[in-house]
Short mmCIF file of C-alpha atoms in Angstrom, two decimals:
data_model
loop_
_atom_site.label_atom_id
_atom_site.label_comp_id
_atom_site.label_asym_id
_atom_site.label_seq_id
_atom_site.Cartn_x
_atom_site.Cartn_y
_atom_site.Cartn_z
CA UNK U 1 6.14 -17.21 -2.14
CA UNK U 2 4.78 -16.86 1.39
CA UNK U 3 8.51 -16.83 1.72
CA UNK U 4 11.83 -15.03 0.60
CA UNK U 5 15.57 -14.22 2.32
CA UNK U 6 16.27 -11.08 3.20
CA UNK U 7 19.81 -10.07 1.40
CA UNK U 8 21.83 -9.57 4.88
CA UNK U 9 22.59 -13.64 5.48
CA UNK U 10 24.28 -12.47 8.73
CA UNK U 11 23.67 -15.99 11.09
CA UNK U 12 21.73 -15.65 14.94
CA UNK U 13 22.62 -17.69 17.47
CA UNK U 14 21.47 -20.64 18.63
CA UNK U 15 20.51 -20.09 21.86
CA UNK U 16 18.50 -16.94 21.88
CA UNK U 17 19.41 -17.33 25.45
CA UNK U 18 22.92 -15.30 24.48
CA UNK U 19 20.17 -12.25 24.22
CA UNK U 20 19.13 -12.59 27.67
CA UNK U 21 22.24 -11.90 29.77
CA UNK U 22 23.05 -9.53 27.13
CA UNK U 23 20.18 -7.41 28.72
CA UNK U 24 20.04 -8.63 32.41
CA UNK U 25 23.85 -7.29 32.35
CA UNK U 26 23.38 -4.26 31.40
CA UNK U 27 20.08 -3.25 32.40
CA UNK U 28 20.38 -1.64 35.81
CA UNK U 29 18.32 -4.76 37.32
CA UNK U 30 17.02 -4.60 41.14
CA UNK U 31 14.71 -6.91 42.82
CA UNK U 32 12.13 -5.29 44.62
CA UNK U 33 11.27 -8.36 46.44
CA UNK U 34 12.73 -7.80 49.54
CA UNK U 35 13.96 -4.52 49.57
CA UNK U 36 16.68 -3.12 51.49
CA UNK U 37 16.07 -0.47 53.54
CA UNK U 38 17.97 3.04 51.30
CA UNK U 39 14.75 1.43 48.62
CA UNK U 40 12.01 1.26 51.35
CA UNK U 41 12.38 5.15 51.04
CA UNK U 42 11.92 5.60 47.38
CA UNK U 43 8.56 5.93 46.45
CA UNK U 44 6.35 3.18 44.72
CA UNK U 45 5.63 3.52 41.09
CA UNK U 46 2.35 3.19 39.98
CA UNK U 47 1.63 0.87 37.75
CA UNK U 48 5.37 -0.28 38.22
CA UNK U 49 5.31 -3.45 40.16
CA UNK U 50 7.50 -7.26 39.59
CA UNK U 51 4.92 -9.67 39.77
CA UNK U 52 6.50 -13.15 42.02
CA UNK U 53 6.71 -16.29 39.21
CA UNK U 54 4.66 -19.41 41.39
CA UNK U 55 6.62 -22.25 39.29
CA UNK U 56 7.10 -21.34 35.50
CA UNK U 57 4.19 -18.92 35.35
CA UNK U 58 6.50 -16.22 34.11
CA UNK U 59 4.15 -16.75 30.24
CA UNK U 60 1.62 -15.39 32.48
CA UNK U 61 3.25 -12.85 34.84
CA UNK U 62 4.22 -10.56 31.03
CA UNK U 63 1.14 -10.92 29.96
CA UNK U 64 -0.40 -9.49 33.40
CA UNK U 65 2.90 -6.40 32.89
CA UNK U 66 1.83 -5.93 29.14
CA UNK U 67 -2.07 -6.01 30.20
CA UNK U 68 -1.00 -3.20 33.46
CA UNK U 69 -0.23 -0.42 30.31
CA UNK U 70 -3.05 -0.71 29.07
CA UNK U 71 -4.74 2.58 31.22
CA UNK U 72 -7.91 2.37 29.71
CA UNK U 73 -8.86 -1.17 30.26
CA UNK U 74 -6.88 -0.20 34.14
CA UNK U 75 -9.22 2.26 34.64
CA UNK U 76 -11.94 0.13 34.02
CA UNK U 77 -11.20 -1.85 36.58
CA UNK U 78 -9.48 0.72 39.29
CA UNK U 79 -11.88 2.84 39.04
CA UNK U 80 -15.43 -0.45 39.66
CA UNK U 81 -16.88 -0.10 36.65
CA UNK U 82 -16.07 -3.58 35.98
CA UNK U 83 -18.53 -4.33 38.78
CA UNK U 84 -21.81 -3.20 37.68
CA UNK U 85 -21.05 -5.80 34.73
CA UNK U 86 -19.74 -8.57 35.82
CA UNK U 87 -21.93 -11.58 34.92
CA UNK U 88 -22.98 -13.15 37.94
CA UNK U 89 -22.22 -17.22 36.78
CA UNK U 90 -18.94 -16.75 35.51
CA UNK U 91 -17.53 -13.41 38.42
CA UNK U 92 -14.90 -15.67 39.34
CA UNK U 93 -11.63 -14.00 37.17
CA UNK U 94 -12.66 -10.67 36.82
CA UNK U 95 -12.71 -9.95 39.88
CA UNK U 96 -9.33 -11.71 40.45
CA UNK U 97 -8.13 -9.26 37.45
CA UNK U 98 -9.14 -6.31 39.12
CA UNK U 99 -6.93 -6.80 42.76
CA UNK U 100 -4.26 -7.22 41.09
CA UNK U 101 -4.72 -4.28 38.62
CA UNK U 102 -5.61 -2.34 42.00
CA UNK U 103 -2.77 -3.93 43.97
CA UNK U 104 0.26 -3.46 40.35
CA UNK U 105 -1.21 0.45 40.49
CA UNK U 106 -1.90 1.58 43.54
CA UNK U 107 -0.42 -0.83 46.13
CA UNK U 108 2.35 0.33 48.50
CA UNK U 109 4.70 -3.00 47.37
CA UNK U 110 7.22 -3.15 45.17
CA UNK U 111 6.93 -7.02 44.38
CA UNK U 112 2.89 -8.71 44.49
CA UNK U 113 1.75 -12.18 43.68
CA UNK U 114 -1.22 -13.11 41.00
CA UNK U 115 -1.66 -15.90 42.88
CA UNK U 116 -5.06 -15.35 43.32
CA UNK U 117 -5.96 -14.26 39.85
CA UNK U 118 -3.57 -17.80 38.37
CA UNK U 119 -6.69 -19.78 40.93
CA UNK U 120 -8.57 -18.30 39.18
CA UNK U 121 -8.14 -18.93 35.38
CA UNK U 122 -7.31 -22.64 37.19
CA UNK U 123 -10.22 -23.60 38.21
CA UNK U 124 -11.99 -23.24 34.82
CA UNK U 125 -8.10 -24.54 33.01
CA UNK U 126 -6.06 -26.71 35.22
CA UNK U 127 -3.54 -26.74 32.67
CA UNK U 128 -2.57 -23.50 34.73
CA UNK U 129 -2.21 -24.61 37.69
CA UNK U 130 0.64 -27.01 36.62
CA UNK U 131 3.65 -25.91 36.60
CA UNK U 132 4.98 -26.23 33.35
CA UNK U 133 5.91 -23.77 30.75
CA UNK U 134 3.62 -22.61 28.96
CA UNK U 135 2.39 -19.92 25.74
CA UNK U 136 1.79 -16.85 25.99
CA UNK U 137 -0.08 -15.68 22.71
CA UNK U 138 -2.61 -18.44 23.79
CA UNK U 139 -3.35 -17.47 28.04
CA UNK U 140 -3.39 -13.98 25.93
CA UNK U 141 -6.43 -15.88 24.68
CA UNK U 142 -7.51 -16.74 27.66
CA UNK U 143 -7.75 -13.52 29.45
CA UNK U 144 -9.29 -12.09 26.57
CA UNK U 145 -12.23 -14.50 26.75
CA UNK U 146 -12.49 -14.41 30.06
CA UNK U 147 -12.60 -11.04 30.58
CA UNK U 148 -14.96 -10.67 27.90
CA UNK U 149 -17.31 -13.66 29.40
CA UNK U 150 -17.71 -12.02 32.66
CA UNK U 151 -18.18 -8.70 31.38
CA UNK U 152 -20.51 -8.81 28.05
CA UNK U 153 -23.32 -7.23 27.27
CA UNK U 154 -26.69 -8.33 25.13
CA UNK U 155 -27.71 -5.81 22.76
CA UNK U 156 -30.41 -6.60 19.75
CA UNK U 157 -28.84 -5.05 16.46
CA UNK U 158 -28.99 -6.12 13.09
CA UNK U 159 -26.18 -8.12 11.52
CA UNK U 160 -24.67 -5.57 9.61
CA UNK U 161 -23.88 -1.99 9.05
CA UNK U 162 -26.72 0.01 6.89
CA UNK U 163 -26.30 -1.89 2.86
CA UNK U 164 -25.11 2.41 1.43
CA UNK U 165 -21.45 0.39 2.51
CA UNK U 166 -19.43 -1.79 -0.15
CA UNK U 167 -19.66 -5.67 1.11
CA UNK U 168 -16.40 -6.09 1.24
CA UNK U 169 -16.34 -3.54 4.29
CA UNK U 170 -18.81 -3.83 5.64
CA UNK U 171 -18.82 -4.72 9.72
CA UNK U 172 -20.62 -6.74 11.40
CA UNK U 173 -22.35 -5.55 14.59
CA UNK U 174 -22.08 -7.91 17.47
CA UNK U 175 -24.58 -8.85 20.04
CA UNK U 176 -22.94 -8.83 23.01
CA UNK U 177 -19.61 -5.91 24.22
CA UNK U 178 -17.37 -5.14 26.73
CA UNK U 179 -14.23 -3.08 27.49
CA UNK U 180 -12.63 -6.24 25.97
CA UNK U 181 -13.95 -5.78 22.53
CA UNK U 182 -14.10 -2.35 22.34
CA UNK U 183 -10.63 -1.80 23.05
CA UNK U 184 -9.41 -5.35 21.86
CA UNK U 185 -11.79 -6.77 18.95
CA UNK U 186 -10.87 -6.29 15.21
CA UNK U 187 -12.68 -7.51 11.60
CA UNK U 188 -10.43 -9.01 8.69
CA UNK U 189 -13.62 -9.65 5.58
CA UNK U 190 -11.63 -11.41 3.12
CA UNK U 191 -12.17 -11.43 -0.41
CA UNK U 192 -12.57 -15.02 -2.11
CA UNK U 193 -12.69 -15.44 -6.13
CA UNK U 194 -13.56 -18.27 -7.50
CA UNK U 195 -10.66 -18.59 -10.69
CA UNK U 196 -13.04 -20.19 -13.13
CA UNK U 197 -15.89 -18.06 -12.95
CA UNK U 198 -14.31 -15.63 -10.99
CA UNK U 199 -17.38 -14.86 -8.82
CA UNK U 200 -16.38 -12.64 -5.65
CA UNK U 201 -17.50 -13.89 -2.23
CA UNK U 202 -16.96 -12.43 1.56
CA UNK U 203 -16.43 -13.54 4.42
CA UNK U 204 -15.77 -11.35 7.61
CA UNK U 205 -13.83 -12.59 10.70
CA UNK U 206 -13.39 -11.20 13.92
CA UNK U 207 -10.38 -11.38 15.43
CA UNK U 208 -8.26 -9.95 19.40
CA UNK U 209 -4.63 -10.95 18.33
CA UNK U 210 -3.87 -10.99 14.69
CA UNK U 211 -0.62 -13.56 14.02
CA UNK U 212 1.90 -12.06 11.41
CA UNK U 213 3.69 -15.60 9.76
CA UNK U 214 7.36 -14.12 9.49
CA UNK U 215 9.18 -14.33 5.86
CA UNK U 216 12.41 -14.73 6.60
CA UNK U 217 14.88 -16.82 8.63
CA UNK U 218 17.62 -14.38 8.73
CA UNK U 219 15.95 -10.75 9.52
CA UNK U 220 12.78 -8.76 8.38
CA UNK U 221 10.50 -5.76 9.17
CA UNK U 222 7.30 -5.97 11.33
CA UNK U 223 6.05 -4.43 7.94
CA UNK U 224 7.22 -7.47 5.78
CA UNK U 225 5.63 -9.64 8.07
CA UNK U 226 2.87 -7.66 7.11
CA UNK U 227 2.68 -7.14 3.66
CA UNK U 228 3.16 -11.69 3.94
CA UNK U 229 0.04 -11.90 6.04
CA UNK U 230 -1.74 -9.07 3.47
CA UNK U 231 -0.91 -10.45 0.29
CA UNK U 232 -2.73 -11.65 -1.74
CA UNK U 233 -2.71 -16.31 -1.98
CA UNK U 234 -4.44 -19.10 -3.85
CA UNK U 235 -5.92 -21.86 -2.49
CA UNK U 236 -5.65 -25.06 -4.80
CA UNK U 237 -5.45 -28.66 -4.17
CA UNK U 238 -6.74 -29.85 -0.96
CA UNK U 239 -7.38 -25.81 0.01
CA UNK U 240 -10.35 -25.49 -2.61
CA UNK U 241 -13.60 -23.92 -2.16
CA UNK U 242 -16.83 -25.18 -3.36
CA UNK U 243 -17.81 -22.02 -5.69
CA UNK U 244 -22.66 -22.51 -5.41
CA UNK U 245 -21.96 -20.53 -9.55
CA UNK U 246 -19.21 -23.82 -10.64
CA UNK U 247 -21.05 -26.02 -7.36
CA UNK U 248 -18.00 -27.46 -7.58
CA UNK U 249 -15.02 -26.81 -5.90
CA UNK U 250 -12.41 -24.60 -6.88
CA UNK U 251 -9.37 -23.25 -6.70
CA UNK U 252 -9.43 -19.64 -5.37
CA UNK U 253 -7.45 -16.22 -5.46
CA UNK U 254 -8.21 -15.14 -1.46
CA UNK U 255 -7.10 -11.40 0.31
CA UNK U 256 -7.61 -9.85 3.20
CA UNK U 257 -8.51 -6.68 4.36
CA UNK U 258 -9.02 -4.55 7.92
CA UNK U 259 -12.69 -3.57 7.93
CA UNK U 260 -12.96 -2.63 12.13
CA UNK U 261 -9.85 -1.59 13.15
CA UNK U 262 -9.72 -1.67 17.19
CA UNK U 263 -7.76 0.94 19.63
CA UNK U 264 -5.37 -2.20 20.75
CA UNK U 265 -3.87 -4.08 17.98
CA UNK U 266 -1.92 -7.42 19.10
CA UNK U 267 0.63 -8.69 17.10
CA UNK U 268 1.98 -12.60 18.00
CA UNK U 269 5.01 -13.26 15.36
CA UNK U 270 4.55 -17.17 14.44
CA UNK U 271 8.01 -18.27 15.91
CA UNK U 272 7.51 -21.45 16.70
CA UNK U 273 7.39 -23.98 14.09
CA UNK U 274 5.65 -27.75 13.88
CA UNK U 275 5.90 -29.43 11.63
CA UNK U 276 5.30 -33.12 11.69
CA UNK U 277 8.06 -34.62 14.78
CA UNK U 278 9.87 -31.80 13.63
CA UNK U 279 10.10 -28.56 15.58
CA UNK U 280 11.92 -25.51 15.34
CA UNK U 281 12.13 -21.72 16.58
CA UNK U 282 12.44 -18.64 14.36
CA UNK U 283 15.22 -16.47 15.76
CA UNK U 284 14.32 -13.48 13.36
CA UNK U 285 15.75 -10.49 14.06
CA UNK U 286 12.01 -8.65 13.21
CA UNK U 287 12.50 -4.65 13.43
CA UNK U 288 9.42 -3.31 14.63
CA UNK U 289 8.74 0.98 15.69
CA UNK U 290 8.04 2.25 18.29
CA UNK U 291 5.86 4.67 16.96
CA UNK U 292 4.01 5.59 13.61
CA UNK U 293 2.97 2.29 12.51
CA UNK U 294 1.18 2.93 9.89
CA UNK U 295 -1.59 0.43 8.74
CA UNK U 296 -3.04 2.08 5.77
CA UNK U 297 -2.54 -0.66 2.94
CA UNK U 298 -4.27 -3.30 5.75
CA UNK U 299 -7.44 -1.30 5.96
CA UNK U 300 -10.72 -1.14 4.15
CA UNK U 301 -10.30 2.64 2.36
CA UNK U 302 -14.13 3.69 3.52
CA UNK U 303 -12.33 3.31 7.27
CA UNK U 304 -8.74 4.61 7.11
CA UNK U 305 -9.02 6.96 9.48
CA UNK U 306 -7.21 6.12 12.41
CA UNK U 307 -4.15 7.79 13.47
CA UNK U 308 -1.14 5.40 13.94
CA UNK U 309 -0.18 3.22 15.80
CA UNK U 310 2.59 3.85 18.96
CA UNK U 311 3.76 0.14 20.39
CA UNK U 312 2.94 -0.22 24.44
CA UNK U 313 4.38 -2.88 25.51
CA UNK U 314 6.53 -6.56 24.54
CA UNK U 315 6.35 -9.82 25.15
CA UNK U 316 10.03 -11.35 24.98
CA UNK U 317 10.49 -15.29 24.89
CA UNK U 318 14.42 -16.64 25.04
CA UNK U 319 14.38 -20.56 24.76
CA UNK U 320 12.82 -23.29 22.38
CA UNK U 321 9.89 -24.45 22.32
CA UNK U 322 9.87 -27.16 24.70
CA UNK U 323 10.99 -24.76 27.82
CA UNK U 324 11.81 -21.18 27.91
CA UNK U 325 11.15 -17.91 29.55
CA UNK U 326 9.55 -15.55 29.17
CA UNK U 327 10.08 -11.36 30.14
CA UNK U 328 7.85 -7.83 29.26
CA UNK U 329 8.62 -4.33 28.13
CA UNK U 330 5.98 -1.56 28.36
CA UNK U 331 5.77 2.07 28.53
CA UNK U 332 4.27 2.64 31.59
CA UNK U 333 1.81 6.29 31.29
CA UNK U 334 2.89 8.36 34.32
CA UNK U 335 6.47 8.53 33.45
CA UNK U 336 6.14 7.82 30.29
CA UNK U 337 9.50 5.87 30.23
CA UNK U 338 9.68 2.22 29.46
CA UNK U 339 9.99 -0.91 31.65
CA UNK U 340 11.99 -4.01 31.69
CA UNK U 341 10.18 -6.62 34.15
CA UNK U 342 11.37 -10.11 34.63
CA UNK U 343 9.21 -11.91 37.13
CA UNK U 344 9.88 -10.19 40.56
CA UNK U 345 12.59 -7.76 38.63
CA UNK U 346 11.97 -4.47 37.05
CA UNK U 347 14.22 -2.00 35.85
CA UNK U 348 13.12 1.31 33.50
CA UNK U 349 15.72 0.97 30.65
CA UNK U 350 15.87 3.17 27.16
CA UNK U 351 13.43 3.78 24.12
CA UNK U 352 17.12 2.11 22.45
CA UNK U 353 16.73 -1.11 24.45
CA UNK U 354 12.54 -1.71 22.94
CA UNK U 355 13.98 -4.13 19.94
CA UNK U 356 15.60 -7.07 20.29
CA UNK U 357 15.08 -10.39 18.70
CA UNK U 358 13.62 -12.11 21.86
CA UNK U 359 9.96 -10.17 20.43
CA UNK U 360 7.61 -12.50 20.48
CA UNK U 361 4.34 -10.65 21.32
CA UNK U 362 3.39 -6.89 20.03
CA UNK U 363 1.01 -3.72 21.44
CA UNK U 364 -0.21 -1.23 19.67
CA UNK U 365 -2.37 1.17 20.81
CA UNK U 366 -4.36 4.49 18.50
CA UNK U 367 -4.47 7.11 20.81
CA UNK U 368 -2.31 7.99 24.01
CA UNK U 369 -2.98 6.71 27.10
CA UNK U 370 -3.86 8.79 29.78
CA UNK U 371 -2.45 8.66 33.74
CA UNK U 372 -5.91 6.05 35.14
CA UNK U 373 -7.80 7.02 38.45
CA UNK U 374 -9.51 5.41 40.53
CA UNK U 375 -13.29 7.30 40.55
CA UNK U 376 -14.36 4.35 43.04
CA UNK U 377 -12.77 2.03 45.62
CA UNK U 378 -13.98 -1.65 44.70
#
């Protein structure tokens, strides 16, 4: 049910580092550290800055490059708005993030070190201070969570929206908010139907990242992944739910819809598959649109008012589960061009190069980004 094979049975390379080497050869890469005399006379582009690798920190660099492309987030820190929201007991990570974003957007160097940010996050999570490869998706979750904790404001509100809205589409009203929840937070609503008595209950779940299954080992589209995630599933055997009407565990049908769509939605493509002691990476070539991603089929009908989504950043992973390398693509709001970021190596790339079989995280936005401004100095 969850997996189907595409008509195409073409094989893919056993090691997708071959894709990395091809991209490296085709792109006009340059290493901005150090800078040669010819490059010294060229003006530095805002938001187009390489990051030093501090020892297997390519996962961190890729995430920082993607977050650097999200203009509303960058402007919040460049403008100094974050200072008024800082929680005194957990401000180190947010302050360090502001410094890095400022260096990447307003600095004169073509390459900066993210050491201050790694140290701040590493004080809370020592695993990030080790010179070992980490998962970029997990790192992103930690970063967004820590920024939210440092910048959240409390509100006294009721648990749900007004009762006139159908239960399946009601949005939970959070009692705390931040720039992170305003940009990245969405909500999934699950309808759960007991297959014996047909009683229907609803469960809401907040998300900042949606992890999508990959329904083919060879080739598929992002829409195929979305359809696989949002299709109805049946809970049987050990996954049965307790039905309050039947007063016992029963099989159930479950379907999810989006009841709150975020301004920026992040899709995690579940390429890493672990079954017991068996580990593998799915190297499926997933086709994703750069513009006009339509999420309407998956949104609760009452909230289908959002425009279509445009891609703004990509995290790529090359290699296997036990080792590999991360790079990033992001669209710059100043030049409106796409750039490839491979630690300190930066290059402008054509739109056609943004589609690769190494994509691991996709960042989409439903609003065009303006150029971040600095209203007051941080």
